[in-house]
Short mmCIF file of C-alpha atoms in Angstrom, two decimals:
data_model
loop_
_atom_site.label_atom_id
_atom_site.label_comp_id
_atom_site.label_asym_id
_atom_site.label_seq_id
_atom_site.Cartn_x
_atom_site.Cartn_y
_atom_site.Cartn_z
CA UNK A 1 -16.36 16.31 -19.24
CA UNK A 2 -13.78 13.75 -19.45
CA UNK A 3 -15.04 10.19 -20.35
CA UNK A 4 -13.37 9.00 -17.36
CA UNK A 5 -15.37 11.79 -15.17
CA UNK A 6 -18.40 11.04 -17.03
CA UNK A 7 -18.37 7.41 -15.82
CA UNK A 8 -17.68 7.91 -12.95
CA UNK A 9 -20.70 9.94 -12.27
CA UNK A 10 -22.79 8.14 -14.66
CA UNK A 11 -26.21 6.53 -12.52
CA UNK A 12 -26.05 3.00 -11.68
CA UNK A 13 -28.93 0.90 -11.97
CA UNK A 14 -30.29 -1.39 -9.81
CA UNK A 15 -28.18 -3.45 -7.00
CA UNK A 16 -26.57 -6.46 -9.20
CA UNK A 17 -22.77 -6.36 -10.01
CA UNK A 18 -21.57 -5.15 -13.13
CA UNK A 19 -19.23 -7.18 -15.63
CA UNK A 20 -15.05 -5.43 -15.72
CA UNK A 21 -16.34 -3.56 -18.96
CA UNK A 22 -20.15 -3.13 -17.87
CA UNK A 23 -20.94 -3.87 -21.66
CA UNK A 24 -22.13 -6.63 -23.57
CA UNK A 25 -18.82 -8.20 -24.21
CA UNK A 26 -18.55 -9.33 -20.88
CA UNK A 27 -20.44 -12.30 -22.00
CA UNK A 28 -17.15 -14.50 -23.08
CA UNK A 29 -16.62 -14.29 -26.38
CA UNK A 30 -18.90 -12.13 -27.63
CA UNK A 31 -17.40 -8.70 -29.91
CA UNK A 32 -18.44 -5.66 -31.08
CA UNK A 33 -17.91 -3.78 -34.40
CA UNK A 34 -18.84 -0.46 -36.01
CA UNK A 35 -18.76 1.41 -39.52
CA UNK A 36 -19.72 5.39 -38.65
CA UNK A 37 -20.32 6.60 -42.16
CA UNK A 38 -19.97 11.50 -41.37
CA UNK A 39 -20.06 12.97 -43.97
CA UNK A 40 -22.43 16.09 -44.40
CA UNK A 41 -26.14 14.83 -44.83
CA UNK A 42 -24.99 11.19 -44.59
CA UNK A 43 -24.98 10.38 -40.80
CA UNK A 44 -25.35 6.51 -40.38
CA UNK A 45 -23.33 3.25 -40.19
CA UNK A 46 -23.41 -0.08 -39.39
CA UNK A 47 -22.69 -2.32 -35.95
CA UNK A 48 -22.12 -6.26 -36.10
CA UNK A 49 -22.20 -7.85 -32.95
CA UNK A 50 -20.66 -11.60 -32.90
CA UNK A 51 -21.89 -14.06 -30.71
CA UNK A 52 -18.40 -16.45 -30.86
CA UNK A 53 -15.14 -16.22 -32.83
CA UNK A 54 -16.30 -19.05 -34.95
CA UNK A 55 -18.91 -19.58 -38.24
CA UNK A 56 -22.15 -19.08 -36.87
CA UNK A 57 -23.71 -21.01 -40.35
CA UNK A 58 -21.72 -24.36 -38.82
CA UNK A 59 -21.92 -23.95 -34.97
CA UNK A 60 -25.60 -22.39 -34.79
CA UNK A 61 -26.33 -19.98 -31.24
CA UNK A 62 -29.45 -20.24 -29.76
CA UNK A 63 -31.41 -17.34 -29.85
CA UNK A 64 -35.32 -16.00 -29.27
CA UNK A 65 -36.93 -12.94 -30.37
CA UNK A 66 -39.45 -10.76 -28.58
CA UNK A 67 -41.60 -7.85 -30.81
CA UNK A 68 -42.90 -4.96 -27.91
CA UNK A 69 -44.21 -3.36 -30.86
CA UNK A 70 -43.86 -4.27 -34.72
CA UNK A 71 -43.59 -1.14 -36.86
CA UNK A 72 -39.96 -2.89 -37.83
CA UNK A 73 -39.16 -4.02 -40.89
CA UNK A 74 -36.17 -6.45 -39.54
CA UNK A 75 -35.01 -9.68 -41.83
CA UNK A 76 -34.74 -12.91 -40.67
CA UNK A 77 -37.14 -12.94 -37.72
CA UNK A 78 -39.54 -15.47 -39.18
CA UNK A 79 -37.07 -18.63 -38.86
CA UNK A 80 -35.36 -17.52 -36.07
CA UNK A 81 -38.73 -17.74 -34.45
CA UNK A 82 -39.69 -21.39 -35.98
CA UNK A 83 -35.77 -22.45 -35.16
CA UNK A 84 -34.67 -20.97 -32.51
CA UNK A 85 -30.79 -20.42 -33.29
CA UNK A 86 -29.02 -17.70 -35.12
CA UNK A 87 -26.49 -18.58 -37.65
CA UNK A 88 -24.92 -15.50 -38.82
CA UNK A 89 -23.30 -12.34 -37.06
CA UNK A 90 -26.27 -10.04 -35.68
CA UNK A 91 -26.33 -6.45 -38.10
CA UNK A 92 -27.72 -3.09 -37.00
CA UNK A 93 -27.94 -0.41 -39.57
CA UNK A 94 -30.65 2.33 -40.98
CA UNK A 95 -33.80 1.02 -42.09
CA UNK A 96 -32.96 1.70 -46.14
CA UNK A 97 -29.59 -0.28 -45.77
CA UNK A 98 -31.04 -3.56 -44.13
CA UNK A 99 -31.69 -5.15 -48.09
CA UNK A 100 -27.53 -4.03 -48.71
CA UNK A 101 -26.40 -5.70 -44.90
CA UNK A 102 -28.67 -8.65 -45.59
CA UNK A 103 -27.00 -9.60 -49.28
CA UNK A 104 -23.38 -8.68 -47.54
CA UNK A 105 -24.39 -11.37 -44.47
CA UNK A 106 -25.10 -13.95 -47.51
CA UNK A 107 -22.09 -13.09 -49.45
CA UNK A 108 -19.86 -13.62 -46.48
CA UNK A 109 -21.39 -16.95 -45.66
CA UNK A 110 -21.31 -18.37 -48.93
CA UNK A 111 -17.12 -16.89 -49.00
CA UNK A 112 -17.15 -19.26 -45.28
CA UNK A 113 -19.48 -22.01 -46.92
CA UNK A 114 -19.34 -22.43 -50.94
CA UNK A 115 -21.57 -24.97 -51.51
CA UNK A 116 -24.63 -22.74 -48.94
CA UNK A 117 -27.89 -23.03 -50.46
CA UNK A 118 -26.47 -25.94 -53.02
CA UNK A 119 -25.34 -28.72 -51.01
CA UNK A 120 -26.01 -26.96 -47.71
CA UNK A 121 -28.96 -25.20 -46.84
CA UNK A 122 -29.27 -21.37 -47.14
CA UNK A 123 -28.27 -19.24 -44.87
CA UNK A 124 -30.51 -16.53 -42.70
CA UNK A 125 -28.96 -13.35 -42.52
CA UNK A 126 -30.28 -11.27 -39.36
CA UNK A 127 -30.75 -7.14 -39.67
CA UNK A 128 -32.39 -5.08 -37.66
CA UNK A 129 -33.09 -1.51 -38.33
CA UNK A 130 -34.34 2.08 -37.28
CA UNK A 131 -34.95 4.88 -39.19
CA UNK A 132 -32.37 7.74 -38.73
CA UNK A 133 -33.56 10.07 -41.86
CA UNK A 134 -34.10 12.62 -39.56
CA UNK A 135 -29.82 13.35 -39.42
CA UNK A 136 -29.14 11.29 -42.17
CA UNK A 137 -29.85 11.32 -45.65
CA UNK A 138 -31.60 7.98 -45.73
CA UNK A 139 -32.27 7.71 -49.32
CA UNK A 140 -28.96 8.43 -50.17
CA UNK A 141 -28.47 4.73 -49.40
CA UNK A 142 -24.75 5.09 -48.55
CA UNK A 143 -24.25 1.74 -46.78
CA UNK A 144 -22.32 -0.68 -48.75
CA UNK A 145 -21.67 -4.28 -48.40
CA UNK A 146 -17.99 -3.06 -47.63
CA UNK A 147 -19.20 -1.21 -44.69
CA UNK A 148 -20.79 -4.20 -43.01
CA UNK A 149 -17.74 -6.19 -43.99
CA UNK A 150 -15.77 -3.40 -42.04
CA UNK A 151 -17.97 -3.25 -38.97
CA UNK A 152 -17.50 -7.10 -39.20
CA UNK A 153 -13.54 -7.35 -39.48
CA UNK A 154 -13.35 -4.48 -36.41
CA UNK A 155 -15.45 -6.16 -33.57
CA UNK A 156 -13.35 -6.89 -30.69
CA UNK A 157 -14.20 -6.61 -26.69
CA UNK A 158 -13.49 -3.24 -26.37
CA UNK A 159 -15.86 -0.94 -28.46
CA UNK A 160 -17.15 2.99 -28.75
CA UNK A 161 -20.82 4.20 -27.53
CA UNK A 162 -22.91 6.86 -28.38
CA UNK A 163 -22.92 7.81 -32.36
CA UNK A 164 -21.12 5.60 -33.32
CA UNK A 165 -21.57 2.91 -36.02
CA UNK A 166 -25.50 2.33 -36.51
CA UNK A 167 -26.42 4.80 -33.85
CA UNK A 168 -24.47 7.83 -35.75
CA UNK A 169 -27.90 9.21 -36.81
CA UNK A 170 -30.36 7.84 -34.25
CA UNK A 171 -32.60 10.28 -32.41
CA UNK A 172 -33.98 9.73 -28.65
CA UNK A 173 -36.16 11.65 -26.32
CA UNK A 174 -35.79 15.23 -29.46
CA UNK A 175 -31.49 14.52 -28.35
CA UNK A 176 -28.99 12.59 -30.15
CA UNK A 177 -29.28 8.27 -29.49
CA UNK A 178 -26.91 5.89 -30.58
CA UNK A 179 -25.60 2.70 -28.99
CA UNK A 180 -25.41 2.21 -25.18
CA UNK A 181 -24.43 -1.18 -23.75
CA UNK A 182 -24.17 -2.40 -20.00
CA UNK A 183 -23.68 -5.82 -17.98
CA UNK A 184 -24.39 -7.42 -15.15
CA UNK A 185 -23.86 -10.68 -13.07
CA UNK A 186 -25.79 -12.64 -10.85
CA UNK A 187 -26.05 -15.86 -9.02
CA UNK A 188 -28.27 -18.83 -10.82
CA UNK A 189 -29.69 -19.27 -7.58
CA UNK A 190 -30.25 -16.18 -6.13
CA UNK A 191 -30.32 -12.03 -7.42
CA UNK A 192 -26.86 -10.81 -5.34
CA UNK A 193 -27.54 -7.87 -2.83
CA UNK A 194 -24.04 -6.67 -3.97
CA UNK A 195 -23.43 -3.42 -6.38
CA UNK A 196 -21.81 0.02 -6.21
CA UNK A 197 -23.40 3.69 -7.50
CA UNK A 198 -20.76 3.90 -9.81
CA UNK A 199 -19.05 1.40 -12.34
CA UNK A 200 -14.99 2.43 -11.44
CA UNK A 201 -16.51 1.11 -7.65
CA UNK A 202 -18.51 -1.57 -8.43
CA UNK A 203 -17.53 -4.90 -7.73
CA UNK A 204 -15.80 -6.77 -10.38
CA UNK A 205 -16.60 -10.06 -11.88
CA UNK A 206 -14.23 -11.71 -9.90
CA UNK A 207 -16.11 -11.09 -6.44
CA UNK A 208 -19.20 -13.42 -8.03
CA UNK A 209 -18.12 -16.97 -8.30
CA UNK A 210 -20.16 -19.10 -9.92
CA UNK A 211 -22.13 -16.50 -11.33
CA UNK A 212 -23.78 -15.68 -14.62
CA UNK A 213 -23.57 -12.56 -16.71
CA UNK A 214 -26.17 -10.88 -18.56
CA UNK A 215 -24.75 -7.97 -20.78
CA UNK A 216 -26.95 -5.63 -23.27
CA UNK A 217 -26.93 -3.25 -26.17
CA UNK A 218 -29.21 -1.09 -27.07
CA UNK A 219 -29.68 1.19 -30.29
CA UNK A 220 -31.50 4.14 -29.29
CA UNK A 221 -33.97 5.80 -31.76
CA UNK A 222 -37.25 6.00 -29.55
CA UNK A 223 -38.83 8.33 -26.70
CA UNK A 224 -40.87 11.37 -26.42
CA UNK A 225 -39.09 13.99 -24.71
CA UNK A 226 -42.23 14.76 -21.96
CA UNK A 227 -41.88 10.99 -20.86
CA UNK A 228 -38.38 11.08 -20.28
CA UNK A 229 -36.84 9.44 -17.28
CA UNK A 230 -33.38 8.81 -16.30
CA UNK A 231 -32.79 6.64 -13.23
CA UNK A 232 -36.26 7.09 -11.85
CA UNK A 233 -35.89 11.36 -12.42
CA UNK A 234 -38.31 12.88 -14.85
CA UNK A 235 -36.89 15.50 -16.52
CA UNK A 236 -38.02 15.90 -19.83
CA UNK A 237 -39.38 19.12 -19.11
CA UNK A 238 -36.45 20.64 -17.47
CA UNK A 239 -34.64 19.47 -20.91
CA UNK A 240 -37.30 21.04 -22.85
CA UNK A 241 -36.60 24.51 -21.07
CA UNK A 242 -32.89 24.26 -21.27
CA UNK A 243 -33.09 23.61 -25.24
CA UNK A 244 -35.75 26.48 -25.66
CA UNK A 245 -33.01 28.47 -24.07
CA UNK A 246 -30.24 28.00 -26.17
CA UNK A 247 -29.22 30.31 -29.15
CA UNK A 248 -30.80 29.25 -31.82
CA UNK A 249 -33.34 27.41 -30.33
CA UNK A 250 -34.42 23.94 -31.58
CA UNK A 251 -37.11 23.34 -34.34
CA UNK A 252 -40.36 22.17 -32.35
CA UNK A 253 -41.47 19.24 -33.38
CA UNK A 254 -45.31 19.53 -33.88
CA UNK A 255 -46.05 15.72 -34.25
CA UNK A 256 -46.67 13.98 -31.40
CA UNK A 257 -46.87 10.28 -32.00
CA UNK A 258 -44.28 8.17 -31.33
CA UNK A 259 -42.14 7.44 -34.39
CA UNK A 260 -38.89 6.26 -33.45
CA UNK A 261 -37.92 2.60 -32.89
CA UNK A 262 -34.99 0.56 -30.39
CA UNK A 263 -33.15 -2.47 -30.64
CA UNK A 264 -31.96 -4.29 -27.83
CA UNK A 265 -29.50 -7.33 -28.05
CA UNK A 266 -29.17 -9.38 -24.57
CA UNK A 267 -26.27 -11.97 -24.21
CA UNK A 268 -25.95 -14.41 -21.96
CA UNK A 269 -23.62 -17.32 -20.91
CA UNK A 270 -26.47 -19.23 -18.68
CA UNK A 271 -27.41 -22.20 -20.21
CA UNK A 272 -30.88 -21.56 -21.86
CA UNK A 273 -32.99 -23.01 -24.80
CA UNK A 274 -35.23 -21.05 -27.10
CA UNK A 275 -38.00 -20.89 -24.95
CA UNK A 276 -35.75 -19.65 -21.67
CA UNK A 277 -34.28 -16.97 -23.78
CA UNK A 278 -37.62 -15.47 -25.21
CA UNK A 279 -38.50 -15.12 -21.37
CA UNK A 280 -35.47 -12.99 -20.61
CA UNK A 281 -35.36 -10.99 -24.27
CA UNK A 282 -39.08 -10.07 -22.65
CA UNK A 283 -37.97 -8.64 -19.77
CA UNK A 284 -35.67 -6.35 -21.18
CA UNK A 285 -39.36 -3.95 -22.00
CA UNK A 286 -39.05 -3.73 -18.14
CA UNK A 287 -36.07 -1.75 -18.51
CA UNK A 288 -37.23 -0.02 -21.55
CA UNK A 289 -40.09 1.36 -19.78
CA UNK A 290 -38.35 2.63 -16.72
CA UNK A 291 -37.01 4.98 -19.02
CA UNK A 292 -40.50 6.03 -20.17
CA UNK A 293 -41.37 4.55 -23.55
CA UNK A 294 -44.79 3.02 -23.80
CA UNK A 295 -44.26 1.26 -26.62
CA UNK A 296 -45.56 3.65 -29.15
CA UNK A 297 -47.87 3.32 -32.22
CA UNK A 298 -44.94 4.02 -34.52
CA UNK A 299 -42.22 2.46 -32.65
CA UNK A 300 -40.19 -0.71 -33.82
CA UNK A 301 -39.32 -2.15 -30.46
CA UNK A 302 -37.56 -5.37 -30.62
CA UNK A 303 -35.62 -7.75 -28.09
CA UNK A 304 -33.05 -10.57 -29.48
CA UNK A 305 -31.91 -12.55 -26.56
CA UNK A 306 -28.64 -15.36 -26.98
CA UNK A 307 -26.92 -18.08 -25.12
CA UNK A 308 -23.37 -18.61 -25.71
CA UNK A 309 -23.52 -21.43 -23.29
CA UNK A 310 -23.32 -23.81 -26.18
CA UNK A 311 -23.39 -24.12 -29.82
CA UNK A 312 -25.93 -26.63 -32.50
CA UNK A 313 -24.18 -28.06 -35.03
CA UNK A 314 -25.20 -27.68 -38.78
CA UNK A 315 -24.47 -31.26 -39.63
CA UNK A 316 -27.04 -34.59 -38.48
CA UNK A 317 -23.70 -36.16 -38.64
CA UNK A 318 -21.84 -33.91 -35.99
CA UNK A 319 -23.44 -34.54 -32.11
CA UNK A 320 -25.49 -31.94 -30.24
CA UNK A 321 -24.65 -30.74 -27.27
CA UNK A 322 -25.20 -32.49 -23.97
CA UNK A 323 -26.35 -29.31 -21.73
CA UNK A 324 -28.22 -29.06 -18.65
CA UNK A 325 -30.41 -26.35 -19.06
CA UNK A 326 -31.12 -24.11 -16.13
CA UNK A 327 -34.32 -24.44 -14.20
CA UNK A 328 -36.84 -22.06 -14.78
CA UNK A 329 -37.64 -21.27 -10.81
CA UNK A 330 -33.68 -19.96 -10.99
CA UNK A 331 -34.06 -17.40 -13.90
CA UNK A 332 -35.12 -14.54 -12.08
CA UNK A 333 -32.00 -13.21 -11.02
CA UNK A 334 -31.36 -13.07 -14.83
CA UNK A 335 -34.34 -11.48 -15.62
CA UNK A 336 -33.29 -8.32 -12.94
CA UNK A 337 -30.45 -8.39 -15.20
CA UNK A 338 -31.58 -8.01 -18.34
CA UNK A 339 -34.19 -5.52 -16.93
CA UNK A 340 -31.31 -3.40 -15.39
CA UNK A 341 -28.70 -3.90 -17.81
CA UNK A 342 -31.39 -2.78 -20.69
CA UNK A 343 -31.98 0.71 -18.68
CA UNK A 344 -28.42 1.14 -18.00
CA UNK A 345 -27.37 0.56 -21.76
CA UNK A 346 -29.92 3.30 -22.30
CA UNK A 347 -28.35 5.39 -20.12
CA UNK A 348 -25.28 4.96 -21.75
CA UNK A 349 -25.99 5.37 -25.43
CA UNK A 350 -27.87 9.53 -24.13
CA UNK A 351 -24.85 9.85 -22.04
CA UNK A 352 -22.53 8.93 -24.30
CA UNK A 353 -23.50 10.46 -27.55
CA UNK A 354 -22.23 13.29 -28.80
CA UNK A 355 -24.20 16.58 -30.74
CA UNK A 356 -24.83 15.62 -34.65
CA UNK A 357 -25.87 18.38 -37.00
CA UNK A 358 -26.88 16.16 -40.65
CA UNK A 359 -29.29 15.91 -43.82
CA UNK A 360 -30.57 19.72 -44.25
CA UNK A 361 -28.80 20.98 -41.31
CA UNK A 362 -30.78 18.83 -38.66
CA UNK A 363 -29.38 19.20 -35.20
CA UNK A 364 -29.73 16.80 -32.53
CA UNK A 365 -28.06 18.23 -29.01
CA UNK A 366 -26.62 15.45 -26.94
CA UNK A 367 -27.48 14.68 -23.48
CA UNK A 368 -24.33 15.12 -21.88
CA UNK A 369 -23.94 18.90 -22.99
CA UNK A 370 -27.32 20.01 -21.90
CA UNK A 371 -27.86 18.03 -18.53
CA UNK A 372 -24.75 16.57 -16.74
CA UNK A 373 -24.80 13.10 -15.08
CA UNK A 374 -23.64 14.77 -11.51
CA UNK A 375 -27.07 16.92 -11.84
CA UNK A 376 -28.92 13.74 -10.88
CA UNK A 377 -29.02 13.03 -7.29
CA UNK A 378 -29.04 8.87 -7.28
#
């Protein structure tokens, strides 16, 4: 199917308007960049999503952090949390490479900054991880501090899903994950009864004034196939029979814990402090479990949530911003948003990925092969 066919049939979640992409960047100024490292048992990558076109070591974002479950092993969680701002680019990568990303974050802010951690303070690089070793090779360690330099120098608006970047060797649900990214807009004041069941006829962003927009990505490495639900369907065991069916059938996988892990990065360009934003990264598990994860024993499950409403300046000697926050009785429409634009991104990365056969000839079908979008009756 076409990708152009595919969207158009794709589910559409909830009743909020979508942003003109229906993908993170439709925050303003936000971009998107991937490494995809394919090359025979190495299936992995990196993705670098920036939060402004400027140094985020000088003109700080403000940020919160939300752990569903914490079988992670992220860096730089610790003084985000105490701090409340981000001040580099945000990395996703395989859970071997996060030491390599984390020393390439540094390197790049000292190149920006060349007195950081001499006359400036140091800087905190920010990596999140999950572990794709069942496609790729894992302790090959093939990511370089080129390759995040690379995903870096490529972000821009407009940016692949499915396995691509970080999510070339992520696993969901027994199919292939990867990254998946949606948006949506509401009113501060109230949740819109506006939307469309399909993004090429759903409303733009210019039938919203004065709205906000909440946009999402997701990299998808989590789910038991048996707990599988797509739009409010359950249908893991329909996949299961039409995977048993095909020639060669899959391996079974005899382990049943839950040992996969998601990341999910929520933007937004309402006006929030640290505190604010932790609400909304929390209510991005609401769309997480809609698709069926409970939050596993072995899962890392982590929410960032940002503000690009304004920036904090490095320097006592520059002034801080003079924002008026929103008020917490108006944040609900946001939290719909982040709720539905977390499922939808979901959606996307299954929808969008594409088969991945890696380390010792490990095969992960992709969604879109085995059950079609049109299927679904929404």
């Amino acid at each position: 199917m076409s990708s152009s066919k595919q969207q158009a049939t794709l589910p559409f979640i909830g009743n909020l308007l979508q942003g003109e992409r229906n993908a993170i960047t439709d925050v303003a100024g936000v971009t998107v960049g991937h490494r995809t490292l394919s090359d025979g048992g190495v299936q992995t990558g990196v993705t670098v999503i920036r939060p402004h076109a400027g140094d985020p070591f000088r003109d700080k974002v403000p940020a919160a952090a939300v752990v569903l479950n914490g079988f992670g092993k992220s860096v730089g969680l610790v003084q985000l949390k105490e701090l409340g701002v981000l001040e580099t680019p945000i990395a996703l990568t395989n859970t071997f490479s996060v030491g390599t990303v984390a020393t390439a974050q540094i390197r790049d802010c000292v190149a920006r900054n060349p007195e950081t951690g001499r006359a400036l303070p140091t800087v905190n690089p920010l990596v999140f991880e999950c572990n794709d070793g069942y496609l790729n090779d894992i302790q090959r360690l093939a990511v370089t501090e080129a390759d995040y330099l690379q995903a870096l120098q490529a972000a821009g608006a407009d940016f692949a899903q499915g396995s691509v970047g970080a999510g070339r060797g992520m696993s969901s649900f027994q199919l292939k994950g990867g990254i998946g990214s949606a948006s949506r807009r509401v009113s501060s004041r109230q949740v819109s009864s506006h939307g469309g069941p399909a993004p090429s006829g759903a409303p733009s962003s210019a039938s919203c004034g004065g709205c906000h927009t909440v946009g999402t990505l997701v990299l998808a490495n989590y789910g038991r196939q048996p707990q599988l639900l797509l739009a409010g369907h359950a249908v893991g065991d329909r996949l299961a029979a039409l995977q048993a069916a095909r020639k060669p059938p899959p391996e079974k996988e005899t382990d049943p814990t839950e040992k996969g892990s998601i990341i999910i990065v929520v933007a937004t360009d309402a006006p929030l402090d640290a505190r604010q934003l932790r609400r909304l990264a929390l209510r991005a598990g609401a769309g997480l479990a809609r698709t069926g994860s409970v939050f596993g024993h072995g899962s890392g499950d982590i929410v960032l949530a940002f503000s690009t409403a304004y920036t904090v300046p490095d320097q006592v000697e520059r002034p801080m911003p003079a924002v008026a926050m929103l008020h917490d009785g108006l944040l609900d429409g946001l939290f719909q948003a982040a709720a539905d634009s977390t499922e939808q991104a979901i959606l996307h990365a299954l929808w969008r990925a594409t088969p991945v056969t890696g380390r010792d000839g490990n095969h992960r079908a992709a969604l879109a092969e085995l059950l079609p979008a049109s299927s679904l009756s929404c």
